[in-house]
């Protein structure tokens, strides 16, 4: 059996490159939080007292701010503003409309819309009734979108006009699905107003809600924290999407732990969000942080690298939420004299690579970066509560990092059938304990949820959630994200983490960004590394320079064997590379253009010809 993953990964095998966390880091972070001790204590108290059976919910938090600070701005959109009182009243009218049309506690309100205040108001209206907001991915089409809708079994579906083509592609309508009430919304983010263009078979939500009362619904008082609030779809790497269940309990825990105890937002903060609301970074982290302080949420329809900082200046934003790819896009743009001319002092998100952390922070003058780790379906989260660089943070919850066999895609068990923990500094599979206090909320499909469970892990009868992520144990209960399990491959008997190689590609001056994955080669064990790259504008590919740079910072077995040059990288709606399609394409020059090869014992990438490809397949060239 090949050796398990239990050591520093190839790209940073030098001990000096492994970021470890010690008592000094913790003390420094704790000292920095002293001025905000009241806010921190409020968050810690919230975490300690929150119980699944508590009658506490997102709706009650919104109502509290509407009562305590009615005139404070809750939401900004372009040049429009809604105070907490105005936004709560709008939400109540929508909730009354949903209720009138048969939505009750436990029902699903599916929402197919791009970012807008209306979309967020619909979410809030649904959860005030004890219903669940099914956050459909507006990038999906056809059978995939239809599958997502069927998964959540909606009582009603709210469609924003810009997503009409997406719904049409599914074939669903009031005629084919009379069990679903179809509601229509026009425009991206304006307050309700009558409109005359409502499609046949749809209820005009703005017009209908405008006739309803704006008082808080009685149902909100009885919603328990354990109840589901959202269905968030996980993209996965194979198969159709799964709908993960997000509860009020986990949302409220994020609000207290991230918003109060970690970010320590203030009531005068403006927090910017351009990530889609079907993503938990937007719906739970950004909105939760804002509601932790009664601050302002500034919404944009989508991310634009060229307009990003101008949008922040327009809103006078003091913080924003990110995913790692978003920051990489910003860093790849040419530096400007006004890169630090903004009001942003803190950001939070996940996926910021260690090799660009300090570079991004220094170039754009960001005072605090709060990286976190979490997943829509996971029962554990990590947050960089102490402000340590190059870490996904700390978790007080029970977890373990265990040895993992990359060939079998399974955790390693010892002779007694138990899992084996890695040593400090080692890399392994992150698993989290499942208990009554920390349940696994799972997916709408129970069978899919059971596949994520690991049983009899350290003792008979215990149960852990398999996150599917490889992380490094940095000490002091801190972790550093390394790779998704499916993105780590073996070559020359060694484990290669795609994220580490992607980080090395960032050192090549001509490369804007690249996705790394493994491809099968006839006659070879494991998978050879392949990188699909996009060059910076005006740059050409220099096979000698690229090889020299990668060989200098990676072990030879981790250096990609193949490089494929693409004008653009295909990504998901949250900027993740579409690696499944890249893996399927392989390296055949008949079907894939512009592929380069690094031969053994050579120090230059050369074009892969049809003859060379045939020689590899025939075994005349050994890789």
XYZ file of C-alpha atoms in Angstrom:
623
model
C 0.000 0.000 0.000
C 1.356 3.471 -0.836
C 2.378 5.693 2.041
C -0.468 7.747 3.510
C -0.569 11.506 3.433
C 0.900 12.449 6.809
C 3.749 14.833 6.116
C 4.297 18.310 4.695
C 3.141 18.365 1.091
C 5.680 18.461 -1.748
C 5.560 22.111 -2.624
C 6.647 23.191 0.808
C 8.634 20.261 2.082
C 11.217 22.655 3.469
C 10.413 23.006 7.167
C 10.951 26.763 7.034
C 8.025 27.132 4.632
C 5.534 25.380 6.921
C 3.570 27.984 8.868
C 3.111 26.889 12.485
C 1.058 28.619 15.154
C 2.384 29.119 18.684
C 1.481 30.765 21.967
C 3.061 34.043 20.871
C 0.666 34.249 17.905
C -2.319 33.615 20.178
C -1.188 36.193 22.734
C -0.631 38.831 20.045
C -4.120 38.257 18.624
C -5.791 38.289 22.031
C -4.067 41.565 22.933
C -5.261 43.188 19.687
C -8.868 42.296 20.554
C -8.837 44.055 23.954
C -10.396 47.340 22.654
C -13.348 45.307 21.332
C -13.697 43.093 24.396
C -17.381 43.924 24.876
C -18.185 42.819 21.322
C -16.064 39.688 21.670
C -17.789 38.758 24.927
C -21.197 39.250 23.317
C -20.225 36.786 20.605
C -18.804 34.241 23.037
C -21.903 34.540 25.230
C -24.082 33.966 22.178
C -22.157 30.832 21.273
C -22.289 29.508 24.835
C -26.016 30.065 25.352
C -27.335 29.147 21.901
C -29.149 25.804 21.919
C -30.850 23.974 19.024
C -34.180 24.222 20.845
C -33.847 27.996 21.414
C -36.662 30.090 19.927
C -34.133 32.266 18.146
C -33.862 32.793 14.403
C -32.670 35.098 11.636
C -36.062 36.789 11.565
C -35.894 37.701 15.241
C -32.443 39.246 14.790
C -33.747 41.410 11.938
C -36.769 42.457 13.988
C -34.553 43.373 16.933
C -32.493 45.819 14.851
C -35.647 47.253 13.248
C -36.954 47.927 16.748
C -33.709 49.215 18.310
C -32.209 51.140 15.361
C -35.064 51.773 12.912
C -33.312 54.605 11.057
C -29.944 52.950 10.574
C -29.221 51.818 6.993
C -29.626 48.064 6.618
C -29.060 47.607 2.873
C -27.447 49.629 0.101
C -27.883 48.888 -3.577
C -26.441 51.218 -6.200
C -27.837 54.612 -5.074
C -30.746 53.188 -3.052
C -30.855 52.698 0.715
C -33.252 50.887 3.033
C -33.246 51.492 6.775
C -33.796 48.580 9.129
C -37.393 49.676 9.675
C -38.037 49.959 5.918
C -36.359 46.672 5.075
C -38.178 44.801 7.853
C -41.533 46.219 6.716
C -40.797 45.148 3.135
C -39.884 41.665 4.342
C -43.109 41.454 6.361
C -45.229 42.310 3.313
C -43.480 39.594 1.316
C -43.963 37.117 4.160
C -47.670 37.984 4.286
C -47.908 37.377 0.539
C -46.184 34.004 0.809
C -48.421 33.041 3.728
C -51.564 34.056 1.829
C -50.524 31.721 -0.971
C -50.092 28.734 1.313
C -46.513 28.843 2.585
C -46.217 27.404 6.089
C -43.415 26.408 8.436
C -41.305 23.668 6.843
C -42.279 24.542 3.263
C -39.689 25.597 0.700
C -39.600 28.920 -1.117
C -37.285 28.387 -4.098
C -35.587 31.585 -5.283
C -34.101 31.925 -8.759
C -32.591 35.403 -8.929
C -29.341 37.288 -9.200
C -28.084 39.402 -6.294
C -30.446 42.184 -5.282
C -32.174 43.536 -2.174
C -35.382 41.901 -3.416
C -33.690 38.502 -3.397
C -32.455 39.021 0.164
C -35.870 40.289 1.262
C -37.491 37.130 -0.145
C -35.032 35.009 1.834
C -35.836 36.905 5.030
C -39.568 36.634 4.360
C -39.372 32.870 3.934
C -37.392 32.258 7.121
C -39.699 34.529 9.145
C -42.475 32.043 8.369
C -40.330 29.088 9.420
C -40.041 28.133 5.754
C -36.787 27.281 3.976
C -35.246 29.437 1.245
C -34.041 27.193 -1.587
C -31.154 29.174 -3.076
C -31.060 28.106 -6.717
C -27.886 28.666 -8.721
C -28.828 31.021 -11.569
C -25.927 29.692 -13.668
C -27.532 26.262 -13.930
C -29.581 25.292 -16.941
C -31.759 22.471 -18.246
C -31.758 19.127 -16.455
C -29.297 20.304 -13.792
C -31.494 23.217 -12.708
C -34.603 21.061 -12.913
C -32.900 18.495 -10.679
C -32.096 21.223 -8.139
C -35.695 22.454 -8.102
C -37.048 18.920 -7.703
C -34.653 18.247 -4.817
C -36.094 20.977 -2.595
C -39.766 20.362 -3.488
C -40.829 24.024 -3.432
C -44.258 25.212 -2.395
C -43.605 28.360 -4.425
C -40.839 29.534 -6.760
C -39.810 33.186 -6.992
C -38.349 34.092 -10.394
C -36.542 37.345 -11.130
C -36.982 38.468 -14.716
C -33.245 38.268 -15.571
C -33.383 34.505 -14.884
C -36.391 33.775 -17.111
C -34.312 31.945 -19.722
C -32.827 29.694 -17.048
C -36.269 28.568 -15.900
C -37.471 28.122 -19.490
C -34.569 25.748 -20.134
C -35.976 23.345 -17.513
C -39.365 22.981 -19.167
C -41.050 23.732 -15.838
C -44.103 25.989 -15.845
C -47.428 26.459 -14.103
C -48.864 24.006 -16.641
C -46.342 21.197 -16.081
C -46.062 21.777 -12.308
C -49.418 22.931 -10.946
C -48.188 21.971 -7.450
C -45.786 24.944 -7.479
C -46.920 28.546 -7.151
C -44.881 30.702 -9.540
C -44.072 34.280 -8.499
C -42.407 36.883 -10.672
C -40.222 39.846 -9.749
C -39.127 42.571 -12.148
C -35.888 44.466 -11.773
C -32.734 43.928 -9.804
C -33.324 45.676 -6.529
C -36.073 48.250 -6.332
C -38.726 48.414 -3.667
C -42.060 46.834 -4.619
C -43.942 48.644 -7.344
C -46.661 47.610 -9.722
C -45.559 46.292 -13.098
C -47.559 45.325 -16.156
C -45.279 42.725 -17.726
C -45.947 39.738 -15.470
C -45.876 36.496 -17.519
C -48.990 34.355 -17.795
C -49.282 31.874 -14.947
C -47.183 33.933 -12.541
C -48.216 36.059 -9.578
C -46.687 39.537 -9.605
C -44.971 39.454 -6.215
C -44.406 43.218 -5.984
C -48.058 43.968 -6.630
C -49.339 41.220 -4.355
C -47.023 42.116 -1.460
C -47.910 45.784 -1.802
C -51.453 44.935 -0.675
C -50.313 43.137 2.486
C -49.773 44.364 6.038
C -46.249 45.210 7.190
C -46.471 43.925 10.778
C -44.111 41.246 12.077
C -45.628 37.780 11.503
C -46.553 35.856 14.653
C -44.810 32.767 13.248
C -41.331 34.273 13.692
C -41.573 34.055 17.488
C -41.905 30.273 17.334
C -39.123 29.403 14.885
C -36.500 27.297 16.657
C -32.779 27.475 15.997
C -32.704 23.812 14.964
C -35.032 24.424 12.018
C -33.666 24.662 8.461
C -33.408 28.155 7.003
C -31.673 27.615 3.635
C -30.955 24.916 1.113
C -27.507 25.608 -0.335
C -26.445 23.579 -3.362
C -23.009 21.986 -3.366
C -21.433 21.824 -6.798
C -19.235 18.789 -6.062
C -16.792 17.398 -8.581
C -18.991 14.721 -10.120
C -22.692 14.065 -10.529
C -25.651 16.359 -10.018
C -25.778 19.007 -7.273
C -26.809 18.080 -3.735
C -28.873 20.374 -1.526
C -27.184 20.862 1.843
C -29.274 21.933 4.807
C -28.395 25.151 6.640
C -30.117 25.698 9.982
C -30.811 28.861 11.953
C -28.565 27.362 14.656
C -25.503 27.262 12.407
C -26.301 30.685 10.931
C -26.631 32.227 14.392
C -23.426 30.514 15.530
C -21.636 32.045 12.540
C -23.093 35.463 13.355
C -21.808 35.272 16.931
C -18.496 33.562 16.232
C -17.473 35.358 13.043
C -19.346 38.664 13.284
C -18.998 39.433 17.006
C -16.107 37.404 18.390
C -13.784 37.626 15.379
C -14.455 40.479 12.930
C -15.878 42.657 15.700
C -17.917 44.752 13.280
C -19.281 48.114 14.417
C -22.689 49.601 13.784
C -21.204 52.211 11.413
C -19.467 49.601 9.239
C -20.473 49.076 5.610
C -19.807 45.506 4.516
C -19.622 44.884 0.757
C -20.814 41.683 -0.909
C -20.631 40.857 -4.615
C -20.605 37.071 -4.171
C -23.861 35.311 -5.144
C -26.370 34.759 -2.370
C -26.670 31.100 -3.293
C -23.216 30.839 -1.679
C -22.863 30.668 2.118
C -20.022 33.211 2.075
C -22.634 35.769 1.087
C -25.816 34.578 2.761
C -24.374 33.371 6.058
C -20.987 35.029 6.532
C -21.545 38.490 5.010
C -25.167 38.965 6.069
C -24.559 37.317 9.435
C -21.608 39.594 10.191
C -23.686 42.640 9.303
C -26.599 41.573 11.507
C -24.212 40.862 14.386
C -23.709 44.626 14.714
C -26.725 46.157 13.009
C -24.345 47.414 10.325
C -24.982 48.032 6.605
C -24.818 45.443 3.827
C -23.802 46.891 0.434
C -24.872 44.572 -2.386
C -23.684 44.337 -5.982
C -25.066 42.071 -8.673
C -21.742 40.367 -9.392
C -17.981 40.628 -9.082
C -16.010 42.821 -11.492
C -12.223 42.899 -11.129
C -11.944 46.142 -13.115
C -14.601 47.983 -11.067
C -14.122 46.321 -7.693
C -12.277 49.062 -5.810
C -14.370 51.807 -7.410
C -17.499 50.063 -6.148
C -16.020 49.869 -2.655
C -15.238 53.586 -2.766
C -18.768 54.327 -3.982
C -20.260 52.549 -0.969
C -17.495 53.748 1.380
C -17.204 50.124 2.422
C -15.082 49.232 5.439
C -14.986 45.491 4.782
C -15.905 42.781 2.309
C -16.190 39.028 1.960
C -14.094 37.063 -0.521
C -13.178 33.709 -1.924
C -9.539 33.128 -2.769
C -9.959 33.281 -6.521
C -11.490 36.748 -6.268
C -8.378 38.093 -4.534
C -6.141 36.440 -7.100
C -8.008 38.215 -9.914
C -7.483 41.543 -8.141
C -3.798 40.867 -7.560
C -3.253 39.967 -11.223
C -4.352 43.418 -12.346
C -1.711 46.071 -12.944
C -0.924 48.127 -9.819
C -2.494 51.594 -9.639
C -1.535 54.659 -7.626
C -4.850 54.524 -5.752
C -4.700 50.834 -4.751
C -4.710 51.809 -1.074
C -7.155 54.709 -1.390
C -10.209 53.120 0.200
C -11.832 52.706 3.631
C -11.501 48.916 3.886
C -9.868 47.810 7.119
C -10.925 44.144 7.309
C -11.969 41.296 5.040
C -13.132 37.738 5.626
C -13.427 34.716 3.391
C -11.788 31.459 2.470
C -9.288 30.152 -0.058
C -6.602 32.853 0.237
C -3.389 31.072 -0.647
C -0.466 31.480 1.753
C 1.927 32.491 -1.033
C -0.098 35.616 -1.927
C -1.459 36.480 1.543
C 1.107 39.107 2.539
C 1.452 40.381 -1.023
C -2.282 41.141 -1.210
C -2.364 42.643 2.270
C 0.559 44.975 1.608
C -0.399 46.065 -1.907
C -3.963 47.027 -0.989
C -3.312 48.145 2.584
C -5.703 45.759 4.339
C -5.321 45.980 8.106
C -6.943 42.658 9.029
C -7.607 39.459 7.065
C -9.849 36.854 8.688
C -9.551 33.645 6.721
C -11.964 30.896 7.712
C -12.726 27.316 6.801
C -16.188 25.861 6.428
C -18.532 24.077 4.063
C -22.272 24.363 3.482
C -22.883 20.817 4.697
C -20.194 20.664 7.397
C -20.840 20.770 11.151
C -17.530 22.492 11.910
C -15.895 25.774 11.085
C -12.506 27.391 11.629
C -11.912 31.121 11.868
C -8.712 33.128 12.079
C -9.855 34.651 15.358
C -6.340 35.645 16.458
C -5.349 37.351 13.198
C -2.485 34.958 12.405
C -1.271 35.112 8.805
C -1.429 32.125 6.457
C -3.931 30.057 8.413
C -7.589 29.126 8.034
C -7.860 29.577 11.751
C -8.916 27.952 14.964
C -11.853 25.819 16.100
C -12.869 24.933 19.657
C -15.048 22.094 18.358
C -13.933 18.435 18.353
C -12.064 17.459 15.183
C -9.142 15.329 14.040
C -6.687 15.275 11.132
C -6.041 11.698 10.034
C -3.801 9.866 7.599
C -5.243 9.497 4.111
C -4.457 7.137 1.224
C -4.629 9.124 -2.022
C -4.788 5.991 -4.202
C -7.817 4.433 -2.535
C -9.358 7.813 -1.634
C -9.910 6.473 1.868
C -8.587 7.327 5.342
C -5.983 4.882 6.647
C -6.994 2.426 9.391
C -4.509 0.636 11.632
C -4.474 -3.063 12.504
C -7.236 -2.449 15.054
C -9.432 -0.827 12.420
C -9.083 2.680 13.829
C -8.024 5.876 12.077
C -4.567 7.332 12.689
C -3.944 10.998 13.520
C -1.146 12.903 11.775
C 1.636 14.618 13.696
C 1.893 18.381 14.093
C 2.971 19.886 10.771
C 1.577 16.906 8.888
C -1.158 16.872 6.274
C -4.215 14.667 6.450
C -7.963 14.375 6.082
C -10.018 16.719 8.267
C -12.880 15.000 10.092
C -15.280 16.469 12.671
C -17.147 14.695 15.449
C -20.911 14.329 15.057
C -22.897 14.517 18.290
C -26.256 15.654 19.620
C -24.803 19.110 20.326
C -22.981 19.270 16.983
C -25.275 17.389 14.589
C -24.683 16.880 10.894
C -27.586 18.655 9.215
C -26.779 16.841 6.005
C -28.499 17.006 2.639
C -32.093 16.695 1.527
C -31.069 13.185 0.395
C -30.344 11.072 3.547
C -28.382 8.508 1.529
C -25.975 11.209 0.321
C -25.490 12.323 3.915
C -24.723 8.823 5.175
C -21.918 8.492 2.615
C -20.131 11.369 4.364
C -20.145 9.600 7.746
C -17.144 7.753 9.194
C -17.973 5.331 12.009
C -15.891 3.524 14.636
C -13.171 6.113 14.055
C -11.235 6.083 17.336
C -13.555 3.891 19.389
C -16.546 1.688 18.756
C -19.723 3.646 18.142
C -18.251 7.092 17.520
C -19.134 9.035 14.380
C -17.287 11.699 12.385
C -18.096 13.780 9.316
C -15.700 13.380 6.388
C -15.065 16.895 5.079
C -13.245 15.634 1.981
C -10.516 18.212 2.586
C -6.815 17.771 3.215
C -5.444 20.232 5.760
C -2.209 20.821 7.633
C -2.071 20.654 11.429
C -0.405 23.968 12.336
C -0.667 23.508 16.095
C -2.784 25.346 18.688
C -5.905 23.873 17.019
C -5.177 25.851 13.825
C -5.279 24.415 10.311
C -4.120 25.402 6.844
C -6.164 24.244 3.860
C -4.116 22.143 1.421
C -6.406 20.519 -1.136
C -9.660 18.785 -1.916
C -9.282 15.018 -1.721
C -10.148 14.562 -5.396
C -7.581 17.169 -6.439
C -4.607 15.427 -4.816
C -2.953 12.788 -6.989
C 0.059 10.471 -6.884
C 2.983 10.587 -9.306
C 6.302 8.769 -9.029
C 5.087 7.290 -5.744
C 4.583 10.718 -4.176
C 1.494 12.717 -3.235
C 1.031 15.936 -5.207
C -1.372 18.618 -3.963
C -2.810 20.629 -6.838
C -3.140 23.813 -4.782
C 0.559 23.778 -3.923
C 1.518 23.483 -7.589
C -0.971 26.204 -8.511
C 0.766 28.378 -5.952
C 4.109 27.709 -7.652
C 2.634 28.731 -11.018
C 2.011 32.158 -9.494
C 5.798 32.612 -9.389
C 6.032 32.475 -13.184
C 6.014 36.039 -14.505
C 4.094 35.247 -17.695
C 1.273 33.212 -16.113
C -1.904 34.931 -14.924
C -3.364 31.830 -13.295
C -3.573 28.083 -13.744
C -5.486 24.972 -12.712
C -3.546 21.809 -11.850
C -4.894 18.247 -12.049
C -3.731 14.699 -12.710
C -4.107 12.818 -16.006
C -3.677 9.114 -16.709
C -0.702 8.082 -18.863
C -0.571 4.605 -20.475
C 1.975 2.353 -18.794
C 2.427 4.648 -15.781
C 1.196 4.279 -12.233
C -0.672 7.201 -10.716
C -1.428 10.347 -12.660
C 0.908 12.837 -14.270
C 0.549 16.479 -13.348
C -1.020 18.767 -15.936
C -1.602 22.513 -15.706
C -4.116 24.487 -17.752
C -2.781 28.043 -17.737
C -3.786 31.470 -18.977
C -1.026 33.897 -19.927
C -0.974 37.532 -18.904
C -1.929 40.017 -21.658
C 0.922 40.568 -24.091
C 3.009 37.691 -22.697
C 4.190 34.601 -24.566
C 5.018 31.130 -23.281
C 8.723 30.552 -22.671
C 9.182 26.827 -22.047
C 12.659 27.270 -20.598
C 11.719 30.040 -18.168
C 8.589 28.238 -16.977
C 10.465 24.986 -16.400
C 13.294 26.731 -14.558
C 10.916 28.593 -12.237
C 8.875 25.510 -11.374
C 11.889 23.230 -10.905
C 13.401 25.807 -8.549
C 10.422 25.831 -6.182
C 8.952 22.328 -6.519
C 10.261 18.781 -6.131
C 10.739 17.321 -9.601
C 7.845 14.871 -9.235
C 5.479 17.794 -8.467
C 6.452 19.802 -11.564
C 3.662 19.424 -14.166
C 4.527 17.044 -16.999
C 2.048 18.744 -19.333
C 1.007 22.373 -19.711
C -2.043 23.406 -21.700
C -2.426 27.051 -22.710
C -5.964 28.461 -22.768
C -7.201 31.985 -23.562
C -9.493 31.844 -20.510
C -10.207 29.433 -17.681
C -13.703 28.048 -17.298
C -14.942 28.536 -13.751
C -18.077 27.978 -11.708
C -20.292 30.789 -10.438
C -17.977 31.068 -7.427
C -14.798 31.167 -9.543
C -13.693 27.560 -8.925
C -11.908 25.853 -11.815
C -13.924 23.287 -13.774
C -11.353 20.533 -13.374
C -13.629 17.615 -14.238
C -13.849 18.764 -17.851
C -10.089 19.431 -17.961
C -9.303 15.928 -16.686
C -11.622 14.396 -19.266
C -9.924 16.333 -22.085
C -6.532 14.811 -21.250
C -3.491 15.728 -23.339
C -4.204 14.311 -26.810
C -3.068 16.975 -29.352
C -5.810 15.784 -31.717
C -8.465 17.149 -29.389
C -6.565 19.614 -27.184
C -4.683 22.576 -28.629
C -1.427 24.127 -27.460
C -0.088 21.427 -25.126
C 3.538 21.466 -23.948
C 5.588 18.593 -22.505
C 8.434 18.412 -19.993
C 10.426 15.241 -20.671
C 12.329 13.451 -17.875
C 15.808 14.868 -17.250
C 14.992 17.851 -19.501
C 14.679 21.442 -18.288
C 12.444 22.912 -20.961
C 8.811 22.521 -21.988
C 8.471 21.643 -25.682
C 5.345 21.439 -27.869
C 3.593 18.068 -27.666
C 3.310 16.728 -31.210
C 1.120 13.907 -32.483
C 4.245 11.779 -32.967
C 5.418 12.387 -29.395
C 1.929 11.570 -28.143
C 1.978 8.297 -30.099
C 5.431 7.453 -28.717
C 4.172 7.983 -25.156
C 1.212 5.700 -25.787
C 3.432 3.047 -27.376
C 5.879 3.167 -24.487
C 8.758 4.433 -26.627
C 8.937 7.534 -24.407
C 8.884 6.863 -20.684
C 7.574 9.581 -18.417
